Amino acid sequence: MSAPTLDRPAVDETALQAQFDATIAADHRVEPRDWMPEGYRKTLVRQIAQHAHSEIIGMQPEGDWLLAAPSLRRKAVLLAKVQDEAGHGLYLYSAAETLGADRADLTDRLIEGRQKYSSIFNYPTLTYADVGVIGWLVDGAAICNQVPLCRSSYGPYARAMIRVCKEESFHQRQGYELLMTMMRGTPEQRAMVQDAVDRWWWPSLMMFGPPDDDSPNSAQSMAWGIKRHSNDELRQRYVDMSVPQAQVLGVTLPDPDLRWDEESGHWRSGPIDWAEFKRVISGEGPCNAERIARRRAARDDNAWVTEAATAYAAKHAEGHAGAVA
Amino acid sequence: MSTDVTAEGGHGAVPTGPEVPVEPRPRAVRRDWPLYEVFVRGKRGLNHVHVGSLHAPDDEMAVHAARDLYTRRNEGVSIWVVKAADITASSPDEKDPMFAPSGDKVYRHPTFYEIPENVPHM
């Protein structure tokens, strides 16, 4: 092995790219201060930011039931879950900041509609059964998406996802337990659960995104190791997991074409209404405006807290400096 | 169905077309609180380990926020916070020369030395 020479030529972009490619090929992690292609950085900022936004906006549909939870136990559980969603958002903003993004700026972009969040949170929570179904189906779909992201090639993102996944399991289980409790209740309660399943099943399937033959960005994301499985692979995995869970629960999934395919060993679902998906994601879902309005109010109405704490910290720092002198 | 939508991220599909900007915008006046890096000791006997970052107006608030954010499930018995701006790190550009001195000193490892098998406890 030769000693490093002092007059090494300046590293050119080709060498940096080769080093990056080698890191990805070896399935090693890319860390914040490594050189990375601009496209990789942009893709990550966009993906992590919209994931963070989804967690933050995702507090709203369930947060609507905090004051109407049917018991102190359910209220404590729901409060813990909504607090977790805030935490997940913050883990992710933290990861985005390692790429040079500015947290406050990302929030501005969300509020101004220049960055997006998941379409699933644009549906309303009409009854308390929705809280259970969100835990079971929506968080279940999130787990399917997120578990492979724990092996994402960007270190800070993968580490954030590990924390998130540990906590999502609680979310799904509390939801399923809530639904089991309701299914043991009155006919009205069972009907509420079925109604909630009817409304959330298809939007949950849409959470995995467009079919593979209509998802042109996936190939690059998979080549970069940001994404590990295709949309349809994950959706299939989710359907296979959910059907037996629905059977145990005693609800019917609202898909007349759903059938067991002996040959492949998979549950096959019917066609997804992608027109609805497109409508909701482009702003015409039932709650898009309401979600953003509330996020905007949270930023603007609480700005005085940020300012007051900043002023207090500045004053305190002055006093401290004075005491030392 | 447009082709500018993907399901990246944990919570599902979002648009990704060229009209969706991604570049962080440089901010002239920083409105946010300073960035703190957070380190947590998982339990007695372990080192503090970096877990992430957060924004807080001052050191004390940073510790409180770190507790709420990073130890909601008994993940820690001790927390350190330090302003990110106060951390000095080795530069990735000089990664090779920086760590080269340890790379060629194989004699610092016990496996460098051959000891006969009949020598016990070594």
Tab-separated table of C-alpha atoms in Angstrom:
chain	number	residue	atom	x	y	z
A	1	MET	CA	0.000	0.000	0.000
A	2	SER	CA	1.412	3.342	-1.004
A	3	ALA	CA	1.389	6.407	1.158
A	4	PRO	CA	-0.887	9.219	0.029
A	5	THR	CA	0.994	11.774	-2.010
A	6	LEU	CA	0.734	15.422	-1.142
A	7	ASP	CA	0.352	16.593	-4.702
A	8	ARG	CA	-2.747	14.622	-5.574
A	9	PRO	CA	-4.720	16.177	-8.414
A	10	ALA	CA	-8.002	17.855	-7.499
A	11	VAL	CA	-10.810	15.281	-7.485
A	12	ASP	CA	-13.012	15.769	-10.514
A	13	GLU	CA	-16.728	15.096	-10.733
A	14	THR	CA	-16.231	11.799	-12.548
A	15	ALA	CA	-14.184	10.442	-9.670
A	16	LEU	CA	-16.778	11.642	-7.160
A	17	GLN	CA	-19.549	10.048	-9.174
A	18	ALA	CA	-17.574	6.799	-9.313
A	19	GLN	CA	-17.113	6.888	-5.564
A	20	PHE	CA	-20.839	7.482	-5.063
A	21	ASP	CA	-21.730	4.673	-7.473
A	22	ALA	CA	-19.394	2.327	-5.618
A	23	THR	CA	-21.067	3.198	-2.310
A	24	ILE	CA	-24.501	2.418	-3.764
A	25	ALA	CA	-23.279	-0.754	-5.498
A	26	ALA	CA	-21.783	-2.050	-2.253
A	27	ASP	CA	-25.093	-1.300	-0.508
A	28	HIS	CA	-23.296	1.043	1.857
A	29	ARG	CA	-25.040	4.122	3.195
A	30	VAL	CA	-24.586	7.619	1.833
A	31	GLU	CA	-24.017	10.094	4.676
A	32	PRO	CA	-24.812	13.819	4.789
A	33	ARG	CA	-21.448	15.304	3.926
A	34	ASP	CA	-20.645	12.849	1.132
A	35	TRP	CA	-20.669	14.087	-2.419
A	36	MET	CA	-23.899	13.021	-4.124
A	37	PRO	CA	-25.434	13.658	-7.545
A	38	GLU	CA	-27.786	16.634	-7.574
A	39	GLY	CA	-30.660	14.440	-8.744
A	40	TYR	CA	-30.188	12.124	-5.773
A	41	ARG	CA	-30.226	15.054	-3.359
A	42	LYS	CA	-33.318	16.588	-4.958
A	43	THR	CA	-35.189	13.311	-5.009
A	44	LEU	CA	-34.419	12.758	-1.340
A	45	VAL	CA	-35.380	16.271	-0.258
A	46	ARG	CA	-38.665	15.987	-2.114
A	47	GLN	CA	-39.424	12.505	-0.808
A	48	ILE	CA	-38.427	13.137	2.801
A	49	ALA	CA	-40.189	16.508	2.904
A	50	GLN	CA	-43.447	15.148	1.565
A	51	HIS	CA	-43.190	12.224	3.933
A	52	ALA	CA	-42.678	14.653	6.827
A	53	HIS	CA	-45.600	16.782	5.647
A	54	SER	CA	-47.784	13.672	5.510
A	55	GLU	CA	-46.992	12.865	9.124
A	56	ILE	CA	-47.770	16.409	10.237
A	57	ILE	CA	-50.995	16.729	8.233
A	58	GLY	CA	-51.825	13.176	9.322
A	59	MET	CA	-52.338	14.435	12.873
A	60	GLN	CA	-55.499	16.243	11.797
A	61	PRO	CA	-57.982	13.527	10.794
A	62	GLU	CA	-57.444	11.632	14.037
A	63	GLY	CA	-56.875	14.736	16.119
A	64	ASP	CA	-60.493	15.602	15.339
A	65	TRP	CA	-61.534	12.765	17.672
A	66	LEU	CA	-59.326	13.615	20.646
A	67	LEU	CA	-62.103	15.452	22.473
A	68	ALA	CA	-64.711	12.860	21.512
A	69	ALA	CA	-62.873	9.675	22.443
A	70	PRO	CA	-65.326	7.348	24.225
A	71	SER	CA	-63.160	6.695	27.304
A	72	LEU	CA	-60.124	8.014	29.116
A	73	ARG	CA	-58.167	4.960	27.945
A	74	ARG	CA	-59.016	5.554	24.308
A	75	LYS	CA	-58.241	9.226	24.682
A	76	ALA	CA	-54.796	8.540	26.180
A	77	VAL	CA	-54.027	6.068	23.391
A	78	LEU	CA	-55.164	8.449	20.665
A	79	LEU	CA	-53.226	11.315	22.190
A	80	ALA	CA	-50.070	9.179	22.249
A	81	LYS	CA	-50.610	8.201	18.642
A	82	VAL	CA	-51.167	11.743	17.406
A	83	GLN	CA	-48.086	12.842	19.355
A	84	ASP	CA	-46.127	10.082	17.615
A	85	GLU	CA	-47.202	11.457	14.230
A	86	ALA	CA	-45.748	14.817	15.217
A	87	GLY	CA	-42.579	13.035	16.277
A	88	HIS	CA	-42.364	11.177	12.974
A	89	GLY	CA	-42.692	14.436	11.103
A	90	LEU	CA	-39.878	15.940	13.154
A	91	TYR	CA	-37.545	12.944	12.677
A	92	LEU	CA	-38.066	13.360	8.956
A	93	TYR	CA	-37.596	17.132	8.862
A	94	SER	CA	-34.398	16.488	10.793
A	95	ALA	CA	-33.258	14.103	8.036
A	96	ALA	CA	-34.224	16.604	5.328
A	97	GLU	CA	-32.114	19.257	7.010
A	98	THR	CA	-29.007	17.100	6.653
A	99	LEU	CA	-29.458	17.589	2.895
A	100	GLY	CA	-29.415	21.370	3.162
A	101	ALA	CA	-33.158	21.945	3.376
A	102	ASP	CA	-34.511	24.506	5.821
A	103	ARG	CA	-37.278	23.271	8.081
A	104	ALA	CA	-39.296	26.489	8.208
A	105	ASP	CA	-38.961	26.806	4.464
A	106	LEU	CA	-40.346	23.304	3.944
A	107	THR	CA	-43.374	24.199	6.053
A	108	ASP	CA	-43.894	27.334	3.963
A	109	ARG	CA	-43.765	25.233	0.820
A	110	LEU	CA	-46.411	22.881	2.189
A	111	ILE	CA	-48.715	25.740	3.141
A	112	GLU	CA	-48.248	27.469	-0.184
A	113	GLY	CA	-49.073	24.238	-2.021
A	114	ARG	CA	-45.609	23.933	-3.541
A	115	GLN	CA	-44.945	20.627	-1.815
A	116	LYS	CA	-47.462	17.844	-1.302
A	117	TYR	CA	-48.530	15.341	1.305
A	118	SER	CA	-50.229	12.000	0.978
A	119	SER	CA	-53.707	12.058	-0.559
A	120	ILE	CA	-55.028	9.736	2.141
A	121	PHE	CA	-55.284	12.563	4.671
A	122	ASN	CA	-57.723	14.466	2.495
A	123	TYR	CA	-60.528	12.124	3.520
A	124	PRO	CA	-62.652	12.971	6.576
A	125	THR	CA	-62.995	10.895	9.759
A	126	LEU	CA	-66.776	10.638	10.042
A	127	THR	CA	-67.126	8.276	13.023
A	128	TYR	CA	-64.954	6.939	15.809
A	129	ALA	CA	-64.577	3.696	13.852
A	130	ASP	CA	-62.485	5.710	11.402
A	131	VAL	CA	-59.830	6.068	14.112
A	132	GLY	CA	-59.602	2.286	14.288
A	133	VAL	CA	-59.618	1.821	10.542
A	134	ILE	CA	-56.904	4.442	10.051
A	135	GLY	CA	-54.734	2.559	12.537
A	136	TRP	CA	-55.411	-0.794	10.918
A	137	LEU	CA	-55.511	0.017	7.187
A	138	VAL	CA	-53.774	3.374	6.714
A	139	ASP	CA	-50.968	2.739	9.181
A	140	GLY	CA	-50.806	-0.836	7.913
A	141	ALA	CA	-50.175	0.486	4.402
A	142	ALA	CA	-47.658	2.956	5.795
A	143	ILE	CA	-45.799	0.083	7.475
A	144	CYS	CA	-45.656	-1.807	4.160
A	145	ASN	CA	-44.151	1.274	2.532
A	146	GLN	CA	-41.846	2.189	5.378
A	147	VAL	CA	-40.242	-1.081	6.410
A	148	PRO	CA	-38.184	-1.290	3.178
A	149	LEU	CA	-37.214	2.374	3.649
A	150	CYS	CA	-35.297	1.357	6.783
A	151	ARG	CA	-32.730	0.064	4.249
A	152	SER	CA	-32.813	3.201	2.116
A	153	SER	CA	-29.387	4.207	0.817
A	154	TYR	CA	-29.405	7.599	2.556
A	155	GLY	CA	-28.275	7.046	6.146
A	156	PRO	CA	-30.260	9.723	8.007
A	157	TYR	CA	-33.477	8.769	6.178
A	158	ALA	CA	-33.012	5.067	6.904
A	159	ARG	CA	-32.311	5.789	10.583
A	160	ALA	CA	-35.390	8.002	10.875
A	161	MET	CA	-37.489	5.252	9.303
A	162	ILE	CA	-36.238	2.715	11.840
A	163	ARG	CA	-37.535	4.914	14.655
A	164	VAL	CA	-40.808	5.477	12.812
A	165	CYS	CA	-41.384	1.782	12.110
A	166	LYS	CA	-40.856	0.820	15.737
A	167	GLU	CA	-43.687	3.162	16.657
A	168	GLU	CA	-46.039	2.358	13.769
A	169	SER	CA	-46.586	-1.130	15.109
A	170	PHE	CA	-48.322	0.376	18.144
A	171	HIS	CA	-50.470	2.462	15.821
A	172	GLN	CA	-51.692	-0.486	13.833
A	173	ARG	CA	-52.334	-2.708	16.809
A	174	GLN	CA	-54.277	-0.092	18.767
A	175	GLY	CA	-56.466	0.441	15.702
A	176	TYR	CA	-57.154	-3.231	15.189
A	177	GLU	CA	-57.902	-3.730	18.873
A	178	LEU	CA	-60.306	-0.782	18.791
A	179	LEU	CA	-62.121	-2.373	15.847
A	180	MET	CA	-62.260	-5.795	17.505
A	181	THR	CA	-63.850	-4.140	20.521
A	182	MET	CA	-66.470	-2.441	18.358
A	183	MET	CA	-67.160	-5.667	16.455
A	184	ARG	CA	-68.026	-7.323	19.776
A	185	GLY	CA	-70.479	-4.491	20.479
A	186	THR	CA	-73.920	-3.611	19.143
A	187	PRO	CA	-75.130	-4.116	15.546
A	188	GLU	CA	-74.852	-0.331	15.131
A	189	GLN	CA	-71.199	-0.427	16.172
A	190	ARG	CA	-70.467	-3.275	13.765
A	191	ALA	CA	-72.160	-1.308	11.011
A	192	MET	CA	-69.958	1.692	11.833
A	193	VAL	CA	-66.844	-0.435	11.430
A	194	GLN	CA	-68.032	-1.851	8.095
A	195	ASP	CA	-68.905	1.642	6.869
A	196	ALA	CA	-65.453	2.920	7.789
A	197	VAL	CA	-63.794	-0.041	6.043
A	198	ASP	CA	-65.907	0.648	2.949
A	199	ARG	CA	-64.670	4.236	2.834
A	200	TRP	CA	-60.966	3.653	3.630
A	201	TRP	CA	-60.086	0.442	1.769
A	202	TRP	CA	-59.669	1.888	-1.715
A	203	PRO	CA	-57.837	5.062	-0.628
A	204	SER	CA	-55.483	2.783	1.344
A	205	LEU	CA	-54.667	0.813	-1.811
A	206	MET	CA	-54.000	4.097	-3.598
A	207	MET	CA	-51.382	4.980	-0.983
A	208	PHE	CA	-48.927	2.772	-2.872
A	209	GLY	CA	-49.109	5.026	-5.890
A	210	PRO	CA	-49.755	4.409	-9.569
A	211	PRO	CA	-49.201	1.000	-11.146
A	212	ASP	CA	-45.642	0.128	-12.093
A	213	ASP	CA	-46.165	0.679	-15.809
A	214	ASP	CA	-47.207	4.248	-15.014
A	215	SER	CA	-44.516	5.149	-12.487
A	216	PRO	CA	-41.513	6.414	-14.461
A	217	ASN	CA	-39.548	7.796	-11.494
A	218	SER	CA	-39.470	4.479	-9.672
A	219	ALA	CA	-36.663	2.971	-11.734
A	220	GLN	CA	-34.214	5.761	-10.879
A	221	SER	CA	-35.192	5.716	-7.196
A	222	MET	CA	-34.662	1.972	-7.095
A	223	ALA	CA	-31.310	2.255	-8.883
A	224	TRP	CA	-30.234	4.738	-6.225
A	225	GLY	CA	-31.389	2.425	-3.459
A	226	ILE	CA	-33.787	5.081	-2.160
A	227	LYS	CA	-36.694	2.815	-2.912
A	228	ARG	CA	-36.468	-0.973	-2.574
A	229	HIS	CA	-39.710	-2.388	-4.020
A	230	SER	CA	-42.101	-1.335	-6.767
A	231	ASN	CA	-45.538	0.166	-6.057
A	232	ASP	CA	-47.399	-2.919	-7.236
A	233	GLU	CA	-45.170	-5.294	-5.263
A	234	LEU	CA	-45.887	-3.400	-2.057
A	235	ARG	CA	-49.596	-3.086	-2.842
A	236	GLN	CA	-49.818	-6.845	-3.407
A	237	ARG	CA	-48.022	-7.516	-0.148
A	238	TYR	CA	-50.499	-5.226	1.601
A	239	VAL	CA	-53.562	-6.936	0.105
A	240	ASP	CA	-52.207	-10.347	1.099
A	241	MET	CA	-51.682	-9.137	4.665
A	242	SER	CA	-55.017	-7.356	4.977
A	243	VAL	CA	-57.449	-9.976	3.683
A	244	PRO	CA	-56.928	-12.493	6.508
A	245	GLN	CA	-56.995	-9.632	9.027
A	246	ALA	CA	-60.385	-8.566	7.640
A	247	GLN	CA	-61.625	-12.135	7.923
A	248	VAL	CA	-60.658	-12.394	11.585
A	249	LEU	CA	-62.263	-9.028	12.240
A	250	GLY	CA	-65.439	-10.101	10.484
A	251	VAL	CA	-65.691	-7.259	7.963
A	252	THR	CA	-66.062	-7.389	4.187
A	253	LEU	CA	-63.563	-5.557	2.011
A	254	PRO	CA	-65.556	-3.515	-0.529
A	255	ASP	CA	-64.181	-5.222	-3.617
A	256	PRO	CA	-66.501	-7.648	-5.455
A	257	ASP	CA	-63.578	-8.825	-7.607
A	258	LEU	CA	-61.329	-9.744	-4.698
A	259	ARG	CA	-60.411	-13.405	-5.053
A	260	TRP	CA	-57.815	-15.951	-4.021
A	261	ASP	CA	-55.513	-16.928	-6.876
A	262	GLU	CA	-54.473	-20.486	-6.188
A	263	GLU	CA	-51.790	-20.514	-8.844
A	264	SER	CA	-49.806	-17.507	-7.606
A	265	GLY	CA	-50.765	-17.822	-3.972
A	266	HIS	CA	-51.969	-14.213	-3.859
A	267	TRP	CA	-55.190	-12.339	-3.238
A	268	ARG	CA	-56.094	-10.441	-6.407
A	269	SER	CA	-58.020	-7.196	-6.074
A	270	GLY	CA	-60.241	-5.485	-8.631
A	271	PRO	CA	-59.396	-2.361	-10.651
A	272	ILE	CA	-58.503	0.804	-8.748
A	273	ASP	CA	-60.270	4.059	-9.621
A	274	TRP	CA	-57.198	6.096	-10.548
A	275	ALA	CA	-59.380	8.996	-11.654
A	276	GLU	CA	-60.421	9.484	-8.033
A	277	PHE	CA	-56.814	9.263	-6.914
A	278	LYS	CA	-55.851	11.959	-9.369
A	279	ARG	CA	-58.747	14.190	-8.311
A	280	VAL	CA	-57.855	13.974	-4.635
A	281	ILE	CA	-54.144	14.463	-5.121
A	282	SER	CA	-54.656	17.483	-7.324
A	283	GLY	CA	-56.620	19.253	-4.610
A	284	GLU	CA	-60.210	18.137	-5.087
A	285	GLY	CA	-60.442	15.721	-2.165
A	286	PRO	CA	-63.031	16.339	0.543
A	287	CYS	CA	-60.626	17.983	3.007
A	288	ASN	CA	-57.638	19.424	1.085
A	289	ALA	CA	-58.442	23.069	1.812
A	290	GLU	CA	-59.309	22.413	5.442
A	291	ARG	CA	-56.056	20.541	6.118
A	292	ILE	CA	-53.875	23.305	4.725
A	293	ALA	CA	-55.917	26.052	6.369
A	294	ARG	CA	-55.384	24.457	9.759
A	295	ARG	CA	-51.659	24.007	9.163
A	296	ARG	CA	-51.419	27.648	8.118
A	297	ALA	CA	-53.274	28.747	11.257
A	298	ALA	CA	-50.927	26.657	13.408
A	299	ARG	CA	-47.937	28.438	11.888
A	300	ASP	CA	-49.341	31.952	11.925
A	301	ASP	CA	-51.311	31.918	15.175
A	302	ASN	CA	-48.388	30.476	17.110
A	303	ALA	CA	-45.723	32.713	15.622
A	304	TRP	CA	-45.802	34.847	18.769
A	305	VAL	CA	-44.659	31.849	20.821
A	306	THR	CA	-41.615	31.409	18.603
A	307	GLU	CA	-40.842	35.103	18.867
A	308	ALA	CA	-41.382	35.280	22.632
A	309	ALA	CA	-39.119	32.285	23.261
A	310	THR	CA	-36.458	33.778	21.004
A	311	ALA	CA	-36.662	37.086	22.871
A	312	TYR	CA	-36.465	35.310	26.223
A	313	ALA	CA	-33.438	33.297	25.103
A	314	ALA	CA	-31.697	36.457	23.867
A	315	LYS	CA	-32.391	38.309	27.103
A	316	HIS	CA	-31.281	35.359	29.197
A	317	ALA	CA	-28.057	35.061	27.178
A	318	GLU	CA	-27.337	38.772	27.764
A	319	GLY	CA	-27.896	38.470	31.498
A	320	HIS	CA	-25.649	35.443	31.609
A	321	ALA	CA	-22.887	37.222	29.706
A	322	GLY	CA	-23.197	40.167	32.085
A	323	ALA	CA	-22.895	37.930	35.138
A	324	VAL	CA	-19.732	36.320	33.804
A	325	ALA	CA	-18.182	39.684	33.057
B	1	MET	CA	-53.624	8.963	-15.211
B	2	SER	CA	-50.712	11.328	-15.258
B	3	THR	CA	-47.210	9.967	-15.058
B	4	ASP	CA	-45.909	12.573	-12.662
B	5	VAL	CA	-47.019	10.842	-9.507
B	6	THR	CA	-45.149	8.387	-7.360
B	7	ALA	CA	-45.600	6.628	-4.057
B	8	GLU	CA	-42.284	7.457	-2.568
B	9	GLY	CA	-42.227	8.147	1.118
B	10	GLY	CA	-44.084	6.277	3.721
B	11	HIS	CA	-47.560	7.621	3.329
B	12	GLY	CA	-48.220	7.160	-0.299
B	13	ALA	CA	-48.523	8.860	-3.567
B	14	VAL	CA	-47.601	12.440	-4.349
B	15	PRO	CA	-46.945	14.406	-7.522
B	16	THR	CA	-43.335	14.646	-8.650
B	17	GLY	CA	-43.558	16.512	-11.947
B	18	PRO	CA	-41.212	19.291	-12.966
B	19	GLU	CA	-43.685	21.847	-11.605
B	20	VAL	CA	-43.117	20.525	-8.099
B	21	PRO	CA	-40.059	22.384	-6.826
B	22	VAL	CA	-37.589	20.661	-4.569
B	23	GLU	CA	-34.628	22.968	-4.137
B	24	PRO	CA	-34.272	24.370	-0.652
B	25	ARG	CA	-34.597	28.120	-0.907
B	26	PRO	CA	-31.806	30.083	0.758
B	27	ARG	CA	-33.199	32.168	3.576
B	28	ALA	CA	-31.932	35.675	4.122
B	29	VAL	CA	-33.108	36.077	7.694
B	30	ARG	CA	-33.252	32.975	9.815
B	31	ARG	CA	-36.644	32.911	11.457
B	32	ASP	CA	-36.200	29.485	12.956
B	33	TRP	CA	-34.604	28.689	16.285
B	34	PRO	CA	-31.043	27.320	16.220
B	35	LEU	CA	-30.496	23.701	15.258
B	36	TYR	CA	-29.408	21.359	18.048
B	37	GLU	CA	-28.013	17.860	17.627
B	38	VAL	CA	-29.322	15.368	20.183
B	39	PHE	CA	-27.442	12.500	21.858
B	40	VAL	CA	-29.137	9.942	24.091
B	41	ARG	CA	-27.698	7.431	26.539
B	42	GLY	CA	-29.961	4.411	26.123
B	43	LYS	CA	-29.186	2.957	29.515
B	44	ARG	CA	-26.481	3.029	32.128
B	45	GLY	CA	-23.242	1.558	30.840
B	46	LEU	CA	-23.734	2.753	27.257
B	47	ASN	CA	-22.348	5.790	25.452
B	48	HIS	CA	-24.527	8.666	24.366
B	49	VAL	CA	-25.477	8.103	20.740
B	50	HIS	CA	-26.550	10.659	18.173
B	51	VAL	CA	-30.269	10.295	17.462
B	52	GLY	CA	-31.202	13.348	15.392
B	53	SER	CA	-31.732	17.062	15.657
B	54	LEU	CA	-34.313	19.640	16.605
B	55	HIS	CA	-34.774	23.399	16.791
B	56	ALA	CA	-35.055	25.156	20.142
B	57	PRO	CA	-34.676	28.742	21.384
B	58	ASP	CA	-32.091	27.858	24.051
B	59	ASP	CA	-30.198	24.974	25.652
B	60	GLU	CA	-32.757	24.274	28.350
B	61	MET	CA	-35.667	24.163	25.943
B	62	ALA	CA	-33.609	21.945	23.671
B	63	VAL	CA	-33.269	19.355	26.442
B	64	HIS	CA	-37.001	19.431	27.130
B	65	ALA	CA	-37.870	19.136	23.445
B	66	ALA	CA	-35.365	16.300	23.045
B	67	ARG	CA	-37.056	14.421	25.863
B	68	ASP	CA	-40.459	14.785	24.195
B	69	LEU	CA	-39.192	13.953	20.734
B	70	TYR	CA	-36.613	11.226	21.265
B	71	THR	CA	-37.513	9.488	24.529
B	72	ARG	CA	-41.263	8.898	24.480
B	73	ARG	CA	-40.781	5.189	25.218
B	74	ASN	CA	-37.981	4.910	27.773
B	75	GLU	CA	-35.312	5.188	25.088
B	76	GLY	CA	-32.956	7.062	27.353
B	77	VAL	CA	-31.634	7.853	30.807
B	78	SER	CA	-29.557	10.878	29.818
B	79	ILE	CA	-29.636	13.471	27.045
B	80	TRP	CA	-26.975	15.752	25.589
B	81	VAL	CA	-27.834	18.602	23.258
B	82	VAL	CA	-25.323	20.740	21.418
B	83	LYS	CA	-25.817	23.499	18.896
B	84	ALA	CA	-25.057	22.048	15.467
B	85	ALA	CA	-23.015	25.149	14.696
B	86	ASP	CA	-20.661	24.300	17.592
B	87	ILE	CA	-19.679	20.894	16.215
B	88	THR	CA	-16.365	20.593	14.415
B	89	ALA	CA	-16.132	17.594	12.114
B	90	SER	CA	-13.500	16.074	9.890
B	91	SER	CA	-13.992	17.053	6.290
B	92	PRO	CA	-15.245	14.373	3.911
B	93	ASP	CA	-12.959	15.828	1.225
B	94	GLU	CA	-9.861	14.831	3.132
B	95	LYS	CA	-11.284	11.510	4.239
B	96	ASP	CA	-8.464	9.413	2.808
B	97	PRO	CA	-5.437	11.401	4.041
B	98	MET	CA	-7.182	11.950	7.388
B	99	PHE	CA	-7.525	8.262	8.145
B	100	ALA	CA	-4.609	6.909	6.121
B	101	PRO	CA	-2.229	6.938	9.121
B	102	SER	CA	-4.297	4.224	10.810
B	103	GLY	CA	-4.867	2.244	7.616
B	104	ASP	CA	-1.289	1.064	7.133
B	105	LYS	CA	-0.484	0.161	10.744
B	106	VAL	CA	-1.688	-3.395	10.811
B	107	TYR	CA	0.711	-4.110	13.682
B	108	ARG	CA	-1.719	-2.240	15.944
B	109	HIS	CA	-4.093	-5.198	15.716
B	110	PRO	CA	-3.671	-8.356	17.814
B	111	THR	CA	-4.156	-10.557	14.745
B	112	PHE	CA	-0.870	-9.212	13.322
B	113	TYR	CA	1.079	-11.432	15.733
B	114	GLU	CA	1.347	-15.163	15.259
B	115	ILE	CA	1.352	-17.090	18.499
B	116	PRO	CA	1.649	-20.879	18.621
B	117	GLU	CA	-1.634	-22.642	19.366
B	118	ASN	CA	-0.288	-24.318	22.464
B	119	VAL	CA	0.153	-21.008	24.256
B	120	PRO	CA	-2.904	-20.709	26.537
B	121	HIS	CA	-4.959	-17.656	27.506
B	122	MET	CA	-3.739	-15.382	24.703
